[in-house]
Amino acid sequence: AQSVTQPDIHITVSEGASLELRCNYSYGATPYLFWYVQSPGQGLQLLLKYFSGDTLVQGIKGFEAEFKRSQSSFNLRKPSVHWSDAAEYFCAVGAKSGSGNTGKLIFGQGTTLQVKP
Amino acid sequence: NAGVTQTPKFRVLKTGQSMTLLCAQDMNHEYMYWYRQDPGMGLRLIHYSVGEGTTAKGEVPDGYNVSRLKKQNFLLGLESAAPSQTSVYFCASSYTRNPSGEYFGAGTRLSVL
C-alpha cells in the first residue's frame, strides 16, 4: 500500500540555521509529491510539488526539495530559517489505483517546526 | 474566482446531532475530496467524487455520507455526530485525476460534545 512517513514529529532549529525535514514514501512508480505548510489554526499552503523532470524543486518562501528515487525520499530544505517558518509541515503523495492516478493524496503525519531566537 | 469555499468555518455540535458541511468550487473541477485532520495523523481521506452524481469511500468513511448533486458542490453529512468526529475538515478539488495539490478549502473546525 502507498504510504508516507515523516520520521520527525518535532524539530527545533535556531533562527538562521539550515533546515531539513525528512519525507519517505512507499510507491510503485514515479509519484506526485507535495510539501505543505500549516500555521496554527490555518489551512494548508502548498510549498512545492514534484511530478517529473529536475529532481531539485524550488518552492515558495525559499524552500526547496529533492526527489531521490533510490532512497524513496523527498526531503524539504531551507538554507536559513526565519522565525516565521515555525509551523507544521506535511509531505504528501498522490495515490494511484490499478487504473492510474486518482487525484487523492496520502499525507504524512506532519512535522512541527519550532524556531529558537 | 473564489477557489474552494467551505461552509461553515466553525461548528459545535452535541452528540447525536446532525449537520452538513458544504464545499463549493467555481473552477469546473471534476474531482472533489473530503479529508479530516487529527493531531499526529496528518490528513485522511473520508470520501471523494470523480464527477457529478458519483461518490466513493476513502480511508475513513464510517459515520459520514456525501452527495454530489451538482458539479460545483460536494456535501459531507454527519447523521449522528460522535465525539470521535471532532476534527478539522478540509475539502479539496482537482481538474483531472492527476493531483495538482493546489486547491484546498480553508477548513471547517467541528467540535462534538
mmCIF file with all atom_site columns, C-alpha atoms in Angstrom:
data_model
loop_
_atom_site.group_PDB
_atom_site.id
_atom_site.type_symbol
_atom_site.label_atom_id
_atom_site.label_alt_id
_atom_site.label_comp_id
_atom_site.label_asym_id
_atom_site.label_entity_id
_atom_site.label_seq_id
_atom_site.pdbx_PDB_ins_code
_atom_site.Cartn_x
_atom_site.Cartn_y
_atom_site.Cartn_z
_atom_site.occupancy
_atom_site.B_iso_or_equiv
_atom_site.pdbx_formal_charge
_atom_site.auth_seq_id
_atom_site.auth_comp_id
_atom_site.auth_asym_id
_atom_site.auth_atom_id
_atom_site.pdbx_PDB_model_num
ATOM 1   C CA . ALA A 1 1   ? 0.000   0.000  0.000   1.00 0.00 ? 1   ALA A CA 1
ATOM 2   C CA . GLN A 1 2   ? 1.128   3.525  -0.659  1.00 0.00 ? 2   GLN A CA 1
ATOM 3   C CA . SER A 1 3   ? 2.251   5.443  2.384   1.00 0.00 ? 3   SER A CA 1
ATOM 4   C CA . VAL A 1 4   ? 4.166   8.495  3.514   1.00 0.00 ? 4   VAL A CA 1
ATOM 5   C CA . THR A 1 5   ? 6.366   8.690  6.587   1.00 0.00 ? 5   THR A CA 1
ATOM 6   C CA . GLN A 1 6   ? 7.714   11.793 8.221   1.00 0.00 ? 6   GLN A CA 1
ATOM 7   C CA . PRO A 1 7   ? 10.153  10.373 10.779  1.00 0.00 ? 7   PRO A CA 1
ATOM 8   C CA . ASP A 1 8   ? 10.473  13.552 12.826  1.00 0.00 ? 8   ASP A CA 1
ATOM 9   C CA . ILE A 1 9   ? 7.403   14.603 14.777  1.00 0.00 ? 9   ILE A CA 1
ATOM 10  C CA . HIS A 1 10  ? 9.045   17.703 16.200  1.00 0.00 ? 10  HIS A CA 1
ATOM 11  C CA . ILE A 1 11  ? 12.163  19.637 15.164  1.00 0.00 ? 11  ILE A CA 1
ATOM 12  C CA . THR A 1 12  ? 13.730  22.677 16.794  1.00 0.00 ? 12  THR A CA 1
ATOM 13  C CA . VAL A 1 13  ? 16.253  24.837 14.967  1.00 0.00 ? 13  VAL A CA 1
ATOM 14  C CA . SER A 1 14  ? 17.820  28.191 15.701  1.00 0.00 ? 14  SER A CA 1
ATOM 15  C CA . GLU A 1 15  ? 16.884  31.166 13.600  1.00 0.00 ? 15  GLU A CA 1
ATOM 16  C CA . GLY A 1 16  ? 19.331  31.481 10.730  1.00 0.00 ? 16  GLY A CA 1
ATOM 17  C CA . ALA A 1 17  ? 20.271  27.805 10.818  1.00 0.00 ? 17  ALA A CA 1
ATOM 18  C CA . SER A 1 18  ? 19.619  25.435 7.949   1.00 0.00 ? 18  SER A CA 1
ATOM 19  C CA . LEU A 1 19  ? 16.647  23.094 7.940   1.00 0.00 ? 19  LEU A CA 1
ATOM 20  C CA . GLU A 1 20  ? 15.937  19.684 6.516   1.00 0.00 ? 20  GLU A CA 1
ATOM 21  C CA . LEU A 1 21  ? 12.616  17.918 7.021   1.00 0.00 ? 21  LEU A CA 1
ATOM 22  C CA . ARG A 1 22  ? 12.506  14.280 6.030   1.00 0.00 ? 22  ARG A CA 1
ATOM 23  C CA . CYS A 1 23  ? 9.846   12.530 3.999   1.00 0.00 ? 23  CYS A CA 1
ATOM 24  C CA . ASN A 1 24  ? 9.893   8.909  2.863   1.00 0.00 ? 24  ASN A CA 1
ATOM 25  C CA . TYR A 1 25  ? 7.254   7.350  0.676   1.00 0.00 ? 25  TYR A CA 1
ATOM 26  C CA . SER A 1 26  ? 6.224   3.924  -0.420  1.00 0.00 ? 26  SER A CA 1
ATOM 27  C CA . TYR A 1 27  ? 5.151   3.901  -4.024  1.00 0.00 ? 27  TYR A CA 1
ATOM 28  C CA . GLY A 1 28  ? 5.396   1.688  -7.073  1.00 0.00 ? 28  GLY A CA 1
ATOM 29  C CA . ALA A 1 29  ? 6.131   4.292  -9.723  1.00 0.00 ? 29  ALA A CA 1
ATOM 30  C CA . THR A 1 30  ? 7.195   7.885  -10.130 1.00 0.00 ? 30  THR A CA 1
ATOM 31  C CA . PRO A 1 31  ? 4.981   9.661  -7.656  1.00 0.00 ? 31  PRO A CA 1
ATOM 32  C CA . TYR A 1 32  ? 3.383   13.051 -7.484  1.00 0.00 ? 32  TYR A CA 1
ATOM 33  C CA . LEU A 1 33  ? 4.953   14.580 -4.355  1.00 0.00 ? 33  LEU A CA 1
ATOM 34  C CA . PHE A 1 34  ? 3.976   17.634 -2.351  1.00 0.00 ? 34  PHE A CA 1
ATOM 35  C CA . TRP A 1 35  ? 5.036   19.656 0.661   1.00 0.00 ? 35  TRP A CA 1
ATOM 36  C CA . TYR A 1 36  ? 2.555   21.809 2.587   1.00 0.00 ? 36  TYR A CA 1
ATOM 37  C CA . VAL A 1 37  ? 2.884   24.221 5.482   1.00 0.00 ? 37  VAL A CA 1
ATOM 38  C CA . GLN A 1 38  ? 0.188   24.906 8.046   1.00 0.00 ? 38  GLN A CA 1
ATOM 39  C CA . SER A 1 39  ? 0.308   27.666 10.626  1.00 0.00 ? 39  SER A CA 1
ATOM 40  C CA . PRO A 1 40  ? -1.753  27.170 13.799  1.00 0.00 ? 40  PRO A CA 1
ATOM 41  C CA . GLY A 1 41  ? -5.443  27.470 13.127  1.00 0.00 ? 41  GLY A CA 1
ATOM 42  C CA . GLN A 1 42  ? -4.889  27.988 9.424   1.00 0.00 ? 42  GLN A CA 1
ATOM 43  C CA . GLY A 1 43  ? -5.362  25.988 6.262   1.00 0.00 ? 43  GLY A CA 1
ATOM 44  C CA . LEU A 1 44  ? -2.794  24.255 4.101   1.00 0.00 ? 44  LEU A CA 1
ATOM 45  C CA . GLN A 1 45  ? -0.429  26.192 1.891   1.00 0.00 ? 45  GLN A CA 1
ATOM 46  C CA . LEU A 1 46  ? 1.351   24.389 -0.924  1.00 0.00 ? 46  LEU A CA 1
ATOM 47  C CA . LEU A 1 47  ? 5.103   24.995 -0.738  1.00 0.00 ? 47  LEU A CA 1
ATOM 48  C CA . LEU A 1 48  ? 6.194   22.967 -3.742  1.00 0.00 ? 48  LEU A CA 1
ATOM 49  C CA . LYS A 1 49  ? 5.458   19.879 -5.787  1.00 0.00 ? 49  LYS A CA 1
ATOM 50  C CA . TYR A 1 50  ? 7.234   17.345 -7.950  1.00 0.00 ? 50  TYR A CA 1
ATOM 51  C CA . PHE A 1 51  ? 5.775   15.495 -10.905 1.00 0.00 ? 51  PHE A CA 1
ATOM 52  C CA . SER A 1 52  ? 8.732   14.761 -13.149 1.00 0.00 ? 52  SER A CA 1
ATOM 53  C CA . GLY A 1 53  ? 11.901  16.280 -14.571 1.00 0.00 ? 53  GLY A CA 1
ATOM 54  C CA . ASP A 1 54  ? 14.519  18.032 -12.496 1.00 0.00 ? 54  ASP A CA 1
ATOM 55  C CA . THR A 1 55  ? 14.723  16.286 -9.146  1.00 0.00 ? 55  THR A CA 1
ATOM 56  C CA . LEU A 1 56  ? 15.517  19.504 -7.273  1.00 0.00 ? 56  LEU A CA 1
ATOM 57  C CA . VAL A 1 57  ? 12.350  21.531 -6.931  1.00 0.00 ? 57  VAL A CA 1
ATOM 58  C CA . GLN A 1 58  ? 12.176  25.160 -5.885  1.00 0.00 ? 58  GLN A CA 1
ATOM 59  C CA . GLY A 1 59  ? 9.175   26.388 -3.963  1.00 0.00 ? 59  GLY A CA 1
ATOM 60  C CA . ILE A 1 60  ? 7.851   29.455 -2.259  1.00 0.00 ? 60  ILE A CA 1
ATOM 61  C CA . LYS A 1 61  ? 9.306   31.120 0.835   1.00 0.00 ? 61  LYS A CA 1
ATOM 62  C CA . GLY A 1 62  ? 12.836  29.973 -0.026  1.00 0.00 ? 62  GLY A CA 1
ATOM 63  C CA . PHE A 1 63  ? 12.119  26.251 0.340   1.00 0.00 ? 63  PHE A CA 1
ATOM 64  C CA . GLU A 1 64  ? 13.393  23.519 -1.933  1.00 0.00 ? 64  GLU A CA 1
ATOM 65  C CA . ALA A 1 65  ? 13.023  19.754 -2.020  1.00 0.00 ? 65  ALA A CA 1
ATOM 66  C CA . GLU A 1 66  ? 14.958  16.973 -3.685  1.00 0.00 ? 66  GLU A CA 1
ATOM 67  C CA . PHE A 1 67  ? 13.397  13.815 -5.080  1.00 0.00 ? 67  PHE A CA 1
ATOM 68  C CA . LYS A 1 68  ? 15.654  10.791 -4.615  1.00 0.00 ? 68  LYS A CA 1
ATOM 69  C CA . ARG A 1 69  ? 14.163  7.719  -6.198  1.00 0.00 ? 69  ARG A CA 1
ATOM 70  C CA . SER A 1 70  ? 16.855  5.377  -4.855  1.00 0.00 ? 70  SER A CA 1
ATOM 71  C CA . GLN A 1 71  ? 16.043  6.418  -1.303  1.00 0.00 ? 71  GLN A CA 1
ATOM 72  C CA . SER A 1 72  ? 12.298  6.910  -1.796  1.00 0.00 ? 72  SER A CA 1
ATOM 73  C CA . SER A 1 73  ? 12.700  10.320 -0.238  1.00 0.00 ? 73  SER A CA 1
ATOM 74  C CA . PHE A 1 74  ? 11.529  13.850 -0.856  1.00 0.00 ? 74  PHE A CA 1
ATOM 75  C CA . ASN A 1 75  ? 13.202  15.961 1.828   1.00 0.00 ? 75  ASN A CA 1
ATOM 76  C CA . LEU A 1 76  ? 12.400  19.618 2.309   1.00 0.00 ? 76  LEU A CA 1
ATOM 77  C CA . ARG A 1 77  ? 15.236  22.080 2.862   1.00 0.00 ? 77  ARG A CA 1
ATOM 78  C CA . LYS A 1 78  ? 15.787  25.725 3.613   1.00 0.00 ? 78  LYS A CA 1
ATOM 79  C CA . PRO A 1 79  ? 19.261  27.268 3.958   1.00 0.00 ? 79  PRO A CA 1
ATOM 80  C CA . SER A 1 80  ? 18.342  29.830 6.622   1.00 0.00 ? 80  SER A CA 1
ATOM 81  C CA . VAL A 1 81  ? 15.251  29.559 8.789   1.00 0.00 ? 81  VAL A CA 1
ATOM 82  C CA . HIS A 1 82  ? 13.245  32.581 9.873   1.00 0.00 ? 82  HIS A CA 1
ATOM 83  C CA . TRP A 1 83  ? 11.086  32.769 12.998  1.00 0.00 ? 83  TRP A CA 1
ATOM 84  C CA . SER A 1 84  ? 8.011   32.976 10.755  1.00 0.00 ? 84  SER A CA 1
ATOM 85  C CA . ASP A 1 85  ? 8.764   29.473 9.428   1.00 0.00 ? 85  ASP A CA 1
ATOM 86  C CA . ALA A 1 86  ? 7.565   27.967 12.700  1.00 0.00 ? 86  ALA A CA 1
ATOM 87  C CA . ALA A 1 87  ? 4.602   25.824 11.680  1.00 0.00 ? 87  ALA A CA 1
ATOM 88  C CA . GLU A 1 88  ? 3.593   22.276 10.885  1.00 0.00 ? 88  GLU A CA 1
ATOM 89  C CA . TYR A 1 89  ? 4.805   20.746 7.651   1.00 0.00 ? 89  TYR A CA 1
ATOM 90  C CA . PHE A 1 90  ? 3.168   17.932 5.746   1.00 0.00 ? 90  PHE A CA 1
ATOM 91  C CA . CYS A 1 91  ? 4.515   15.746 2.992   1.00 0.00 ? 91  CYS A CA 1
ATOM 92  C CA . ALA A 1 92  ? 2.001   14.092 0.664   1.00 0.00 ? 92  ALA A CA 1
ATOM 93  C CA . VAL A 1 93  ? 1.999   11.696 -2.282  1.00 0.00 ? 93  VAL A CA 1
ATOM 94  C CA . GLY A 1 94  ? -0.601  11.311 -4.992  1.00 0.00 ? 94  GLY A CA 1
ATOM 95  C CA . ALA A 1 95  ? -2.390  7.997  -4.621  1.00 0.00 ? 95  ALA A CA 1
ATOM 96  C CA . LYS A 1 96  ? -2.676  5.577  -7.514  1.00 0.00 ? 96  LYS A CA 1
ATOM 97  C CA . SER A 1 97  ? -5.055  2.747  -8.192  1.00 0.00 ? 97  SER A CA 1
ATOM 98  C CA . GLY A 1 98  ? -4.806  -0.029 -10.723 1.00 0.00 ? 98  GLY A CA 1
ATOM 99  C CA . SER A 1 99  ? -6.101  2.311  -13.401 1.00 0.00 ? 99  SER A CA 1
ATOM 100 C CA . GLY A 1 100 ? -3.665  5.110  -12.636 1.00 0.00 ? 100 GLY A CA 1
ATOM 101 C CA . ASN A 1 101 ? -3.804  8.346  -10.707 1.00 0.00 ? 101 ASN A CA 1
ATOM 102 C CA . THR A 1 102 ? -6.843  9.018  -8.587  1.00 0.00 ? 102 THR A CA 1
ATOM 103 C CA . GLY A 1 103 ? -6.271  12.621 -7.586  1.00 0.00 ? 103 GLY A CA 1
ATOM 104 C CA . LYS A 1 104 ? -6.303  11.550 -3.958  1.00 0.00 ? 104 LYS A CA 1
ATOM 105 C CA . LEU A 1 105 ? -3.467  12.496 -1.654  1.00 0.00 ? 105 LEU A CA 1
ATOM 106 C CA . ILE A 1 106 ? -1.867  10.435 1.091   1.00 0.00 ? 106 ILE A CA 1
ATOM 107 C CA . PHE A 1 107 ? -0.384  12.577 3.818   1.00 0.00 ? 107 PHE A CA 1
ATOM 108 C CA . GLY A 1 108 ? 2.388   12.031 6.293   1.00 0.00 ? 108 GLY A CA 1
ATOM 109 C CA . GLN A 1 109 ? 1.805   12.598 9.974   1.00 0.00 ? 109 GLN A CA 1
ATOM 110 C CA . GLY A 1 110 ? 3.381   16.016 9.929   1.00 0.00 ? 110 GLY A CA 1
ATOM 111 C CA . THR A 1 111 ? 6.484   17.625 11.433  1.00 0.00 ? 111 THR A CA 1
ATOM 112 C CA . THR A 1 112 ? 6.191   20.545 13.815  1.00 0.00 ? 112 THR A CA 1
ATOM 113 C CA . LEU A 1 113 ? 8.973   23.071 13.414  1.00 0.00 ? 113 LEU A CA 1
ATOM 114 C CA . GLN A 1 114 ? 9.953   25.280 16.317  1.00 0.00 ? 114 GLN A CA 1
ATOM 115 C CA . VAL A 1 115 ? 12.380  28.145 15.702  1.00 0.00 ? 115 VAL A CA 1
ATOM 116 C CA . LYS A 1 116 ? 14.573  29.381 18.559  1.00 0.00 ? 116 LYS A CA 1
ATOM 117 C CA . PRO A 1 117 ? 15.559  33.051 18.561  1.00 0.00 ? 117 PRO A CA 1
ATOM 118 C CA . ASN B 2 1   ? -12.596 33.296 -8.574  1.00 0.00 ? 1   ASN B CA 1
ATOM 119 C CA . ALA B 2 2   ? -13.227 32.159 -5.039  1.00 0.00 ? 2   ALA B CA 1
ATOM 120 C CA . GLY B 2 3   ? -11.486 28.778 -5.472  1.00 0.00 ? 3   GLY B CA 1
ATOM 121 C CA . VAL B 2 4   ? -12.658 26.229 -2.903  1.00 0.00 ? 4   VAL B CA 1
ATOM 122 C CA . THR B 2 5   ? -15.045 27.553 -0.261  1.00 0.00 ? 5   THR B CA 1
ATOM 123 C CA . GLN B 2 6   ? -16.090 25.650 2.834   1.00 0.00 ? 6   GLN B CA 1
ATOM 124 C CA . THR B 2 7   ? -19.148 26.439 4.927   1.00 0.00 ? 7   THR B CA 1
ATOM 125 C CA . PRO B 2 8   ? -19.297 26.785 7.897   1.00 0.00 ? 8   PRO B CA 1
ATOM 126 C CA . LYS B 2 9   ? -15.854 27.647 9.268   1.00 0.00 ? 9   LYS B CA 1
ATOM 127 C CA . PHE B 2 10  ? -16.673 26.581 12.829  1.00 0.00 ? 10  PHE B CA 1
ATOM 128 C CA . ARG B 2 11  ? -19.378 24.483 14.406  1.00 0.00 ? 11  ARG B CA 1
ATOM 129 C CA . VAL B 2 12  ? -20.114 22.957 17.776  1.00 0.00 ? 12  VAL B CA 1
ATOM 130 C CA . LEU B 2 13  ? -22.496 20.006 17.926  1.00 0.00 ? 13  LEU B CA 1
ATOM 131 C CA . LYS B 2 14  ? -23.910 17.864 20.647  1.00 0.00 ? 14  LYS B CA 1
ATOM 132 C CA . THR B 2 15  ? -23.575 14.103 20.388  1.00 0.00 ? 15  THR B CA 1
ATOM 133 C CA . GLY B 2 16  ? -26.328 12.731 18.193  1.00 0.00 ? 16  GLY B CA 1
ATOM 134 C CA . GLN B 2 17  ? -26.994 15.917 16.286  1.00 0.00 ? 17  GLN B CA 1
ATOM 135 C CA . SER B 2 18  ? -26.684 16.035 12.522  1.00 0.00 ? 18  SER B CA 1
ATOM 136 C CA . MET B 2 19  ? -25.134 18.565 10.212  1.00 0.00 ? 19  MET B CA 1
ATOM 137 C CA . THR B 2 20  ? -23.934 19.079 6.680   1.00 0.00 ? 20  THR B CA 1
ATOM 138 C CA . LEU B 2 21  ? -20.673 20.648 5.593   1.00 0.00 ? 21  LEU B CA 1
ATOM 139 C CA . LEU B 2 22  ? -20.680 22.330 2.218   1.00 0.00 ? 22  LEU B CA 1
ATOM 140 C CA . CYS B 2 23  ? -17.772 22.503 -0.188  1.00 0.00 ? 23  CYS B CA 1
ATOM 141 C CA . ALA B 2 24  ? -18.150 24.670 -3.262  1.00 0.00 ? 24  ALA B CA 1
ATOM 142 C CA . GLN B 2 25  ? -15.686 25.208 -6.094  1.00 0.00 ? 25  GLN B CA 1
ATOM 143 C CA . ASP B 2 26  ? -16.003 27.570 -9.016  1.00 0.00 ? 26  ASP B CA 1
ATOM 144 C CA . MET B 2 27  ? -13.260 26.116 -11.204 1.00 0.00 ? 27  MET B CA 1
ATOM 145 C CA . ASN B 2 28  ? -15.322 23.464 -13.006 1.00 0.00 ? 28  ASN B CA 1
ATOM 146 C CA . HIS B 2 29  ? -13.267 20.705 -11.380 1.00 0.00 ? 29  HIS B CA 1
ATOM 147 C CA . GLU B 2 30  ? -14.393 17.118 -11.847 1.00 0.00 ? 30  GLU B CA 1
ATOM 148 C CA . TYR B 2 31  ? -12.753 15.671 -8.747  1.00 0.00 ? 31  TYR B CA 1
ATOM 149 C CA . MET B 2 32  ? -13.576 16.650 -5.187  1.00 0.00 ? 32  MET B CA 1
ATOM 150 C CA . TYR B 2 33  ? -12.391 15.278 -1.848  1.00 0.00 ? 33  TYR B CA 1
ATOM 151 C CA . TRP B 2 34  ? -13.158 15.458 1.842   1.00 0.00 ? 34  TRP B CA 1
ATOM 152 C CA . TYR B 2 35  ? -10.324 14.983 4.347   1.00 0.00 ? 35  TYR B CA 1
ATOM 153 C CA . ARG B 2 36  ? -10.210 15.130 8.098   1.00 0.00 ? 36  ARG B CA 1
ATOM 154 C CA . GLN B 2 37  ? -7.191  16.293 10.067  1.00 0.00 ? 37  GLN B CA 1
ATOM 155 C CA . ASP B 2 38  ? -6.405  14.988 13.521  1.00 0.00 ? 38  ASP B CA 1
ATOM 156 C CA . PRO B 2 39  ? -3.296  15.663 15.630  1.00 0.00 ? 39  PRO B CA 1
ATOM 157 C CA . GLY B 2 40  ? -0.425  13.357 14.788  1.00 0.00 ? 40  GLY B CA 1
ATOM 158 C CA . MET B 2 41  ? -2.283  11.720 11.912  1.00 0.00 ? 41  MET B CA 1
ATOM 159 C CA . GLY B 2 42  ? -1.992  14.172 9.063   1.00 0.00 ? 42  GLY B CA 1
ATOM 160 C CA . LEU B 2 43  ? -4.974  14.369 6.736   1.00 0.00 ? 43  LEU B CA 1
ATOM 161 C CA . ARG B 2 44  ? -7.015  11.287 5.922   1.00 0.00 ? 44  ARG B CA 1
ATOM 162 C CA . LEU B 2 45  ? -9.451  10.901 3.084   1.00 0.00 ? 45  LEU B CA 1
ATOM 163 C CA . ILE B 2 46  ? -13.096 10.432 4.070   1.00 0.00 ? 46  ILE B CA 1
ATOM 164 C CA . HIS B 2 47  ? -14.936 10.343 0.743   1.00 0.00 ? 47  HIS B CA 1
ATOM 165 C CA . TYR B 2 48  ? -14.318 11.591 -2.735  1.00 0.00 ? 48  TYR B CA 1
ATOM 166 C CA . SER B 2 49  ? -16.099 12.173 -6.017  1.00 0.00 ? 49  SER B CA 1
ATOM 167 C CA . VAL B 2 50  ? -14.861 11.785 -9.572  1.00 0.00 ? 50  VAL B CA 1
ATOM 168 C CA . GLY B 2 51  ? -17.767 13.630 -11.123 1.00 0.00 ? 51  GLY B CA 1
ATOM 169 C CA . GLU B 2 52  ? -21.293 14.885 -10.682 1.00 0.00 ? 52  GLU B CA 1
ATOM 170 C CA . GLY B 2 53  ? -23.532 12.188 -9.272  1.00 0.00 ? 53  GLY B CA 1
ATOM 171 C CA . THR B 2 54  ? -20.668 9.901  -8.211  1.00 0.00 ? 54  THR B CA 1
ATOM 172 C CA . THR B 2 55  ? -19.122 9.331  -4.810  1.00 0.00 ? 55  THR B CA 1
ATOM 173 C CA . ALA B 2 56  ? -16.714 6.807  -3.335  1.00 0.00 ? 56  ALA B CA 1
ATOM 174 C CA . LYS B 2 57  ? -15.319 5.859  0.052   1.00 0.00 ? 57  LYS B CA 1
ATOM 175 C CA . GLY B 2 58  ? -11.902 6.892  1.179   1.00 0.00 ? 58  GLY B CA 1
ATOM 176 C CA . GLU B 2 59  ? -9.791  5.737  4.073   1.00 0.00 ? 59  GLU B CA 1
ATOM 177 C CA . VAL B 2 60  ? -12.104 6.699  6.966   1.00 0.00 ? 60  VAL B CA 1
ATOM 178 C CA . PRO B 2 61  ? -15.706 6.823  5.678   1.00 0.00 ? 61  PRO B CA 1
ATOM 179 C CA . ASP B 2 62  ? -17.605 5.439  8.673   1.00 0.00 ? 62  ASP B CA 1
ATOM 180 C CA . GLY B 2 63  ? -20.137 7.838  10.179  1.00 0.00 ? 63  GLY B CA 1
ATOM 181 C CA . TYR B 2 64  ? -20.178 10.124 7.137   1.00 0.00 ? 64  TYR B CA 1
ATOM 182 C CA . ASN B 2 65  ? -22.235 10.400 3.987   1.00 0.00 ? 65  ASN B CA 1
ATOM 183 C CA . VAL B 2 66  ? -21.651 12.548 0.932   1.00 0.00 ? 66  VAL B CA 1
ATOM 184 C CA . SER B 2 67  ? -23.513 13.795 -2.082  1.00 0.00 ? 67  SER B CA 1
ATOM 185 C CA . ARG B 2 68  ? -22.507 15.459 -5.333  1.00 0.00 ? 68  ARG B CA 1
ATOM 186 C CA . LEU B 2 69  ? -25.760 16.514 -6.945  1.00 0.00 ? 69  LEU B CA 1
ATOM 187 C CA . LYS B 2 70  ? -24.147 19.491 -8.656  1.00 0.00 ? 70  LYS B CA 1
ATOM 188 C CA . LYS B 2 71  ? -20.668 19.508 -10.118 1.00 0.00 ? 71  LYS B CA 1
ATOM 189 C CA . GLN B 2 72  ? -19.601 22.524 -8.116  1.00 0.00 ? 72  GLN B CA 1
ATOM 190 C CA . ASN B 2 73  ? -20.780 21.278 -4.717  1.00 0.00 ? 73  ASN B CA 1
ATOM 191 C CA . PHE B 2 74  ? -19.684 18.379 -2.535  1.00 0.00 ? 74  PHE B CA 1
ATOM 192 C CA . LEU B 2 75  ? -21.603 17.899 0.704   1.00 0.00 ? 75  LEU B CA 1
ATOM 193 C CA . LEU B 2 76  ? -20.379 15.983 3.732   1.00 0.00 ? 76  LEU B CA 1
ATOM 194 C CA . GLY B 2 77  ? -23.038 14.829 6.176   1.00 0.00 ? 77  GLY B CA 1
ATOM 195 C CA . LEU B 2 78  ? -22.872 13.628 9.726   1.00 0.00 ? 78  LEU B CA 1
ATOM 196 C CA . GLU B 2 79  ? -26.156 11.908 10.541  1.00 0.00 ? 79  GLU B CA 1
ATOM 197 C CA . SER B 2 80  ? -25.496 11.343 14.225  1.00 0.00 ? 80  SER B CA 1
ATOM 198 C CA . ALA B 2 81  ? -22.395 13.155 15.399  1.00 0.00 ? 81  ALA B CA 1
ATOM 199 C CA . ALA B 2 82  ? -19.996 11.479 17.821  1.00 0.00 ? 82  ALA B CA 1
ATOM 200 C CA . PRO B 2 83  ? -17.132 12.978 19.846  1.00 0.00 ? 83  PRO B CA 1
ATOM 201 C CA . SER B 2 84  ? -14.715 10.967 17.661  1.00 0.00 ? 84  SER B CA 1
ATOM 202 C CA . GLN B 2 85  ? -15.752 13.183 14.772  1.00 0.00 ? 85  GLN B CA 1
ATOM 203 C CA . THR B 2 86  ? -14.282 16.239 16.440  1.00 0.00 ? 86  THR B CA 1
ATOM 204 C CA . SER B 2 87  ? -11.756 17.279 13.834  1.00 0.00 ? 87  SER B CA 1
ATOM 205 C CA . VAL B 2 88  ? -10.806 19.816 11.221  1.00 0.00 ? 88  VAL B CA 1
ATOM 206 C CA . TYR B 2 89  ? -12.327 19.026 7.850   1.00 0.00 ? 89  TYR B CA 1
ATOM 207 C CA . PHE B 2 90  ? -10.766 20.055 4.582   1.00 0.00 ? 90  PHE B CA 1
ATOM 208 C CA . CYS B 2 91  ? -12.234 19.935 1.135   1.00 0.00 ? 91  CYS B CA 1
ATOM 209 C CA . ALA B 2 92  ? -10.102 19.769 -1.993  1.00 0.00 ? 92  ALA B CA 1
ATOM 210 C CA . SER B 2 93  ? -10.718 19.701 -5.713  1.00 0.00 ? 93  SER B CA 1
ATOM 211 C CA . SER B 2 94  ? -8.840  18.771 -8.850  1.00 0.00 ? 94  SER B CA 1
ATOM 212 C CA . TYR B 2 95  ? -9.463  19.306 -12.544 1.00 0.00 ? 95  TYR B CA 1
ATOM 213 C CA . THR B 2 96  ? -8.112  15.899 -13.526 1.00 0.00 ? 96  THR B CA 1
ATOM 214 C CA . ARG B 2 97  ? -7.118  12.652 -11.858 1.00 0.00 ? 97  ARG B CA 1
ATOM 215 C CA . ASN B 2 98  ? -3.519  13.913 -11.808 1.00 0.00 ? 98  ASN B CA 1
ATOM 216 C CA . PRO B 2 99  ? -3.370  15.727 -8.488  1.00 0.00 ? 99  PRO B CA 1
ATOM 217 C CA . SER B 2 100 ? -2.330  19.366 -8.627  1.00 0.00 ? 100 SER B CA 1
ATOM 218 C CA . GLY B 2 101 ? -2.314  19.636 -4.850  1.00 0.00 ? 101 GLY B CA 1
ATOM 219 C CA . GLU B 2 102 ? -3.216  23.293 -5.044  1.00 0.00 ? 102 GLU B CA 1
ATOM 220 C CA . TYR B 2 103 ? -6.894  23.600 -4.342  1.00 0.00 ? 103 TYR B CA 1
ATOM 221 C CA . PHE B 2 104 ? -7.851  23.212 -0.719  1.00 0.00 ? 104 PHE B CA 1
ATOM 222 C CA . GLY B 2 105 ? -10.546 24.947 1.258   1.00 0.00 ? 105 GLY B CA 1
ATOM 223 C CA . ALA B 2 106 ? -9.738  26.861 4.426   1.00 0.00 ? 106 ALA B CA 1
ATOM 224 C CA . GLY B 2 107 ? -11.166 24.135 6.654   1.00 0.00 ? 107 GLY B CA 1
ATOM 225 C CA . THR B 2 108 ? -14.097 23.611 8.996   1.00 0.00 ? 108 THR B CA 1
ATOM 226 C CA . ARG B 2 109 ? -13.420 23.155 12.697  1.00 0.00 ? 109 ARG B CA 1
ATOM 227 C CA . LEU B 2 110 ? -16.001 20.859 14.211  1.00 0.00 ? 110 LEU B CA 1
ATOM 228 C CA . SER B 2 111 ? -16.357 20.051 17.884  1.00 0.00 ? 111 SER B CA 1
ATOM 229 C CA . VAL B 2 112 ? -18.756 17.366 19.035  1.00 0.00 ? 112 VAL B CA 1
ATOM 230 C CA . LEU B 2 113 ? -19.530 17.497 22.733  1.00 0.00 ? 113 LEU B CA 1
#
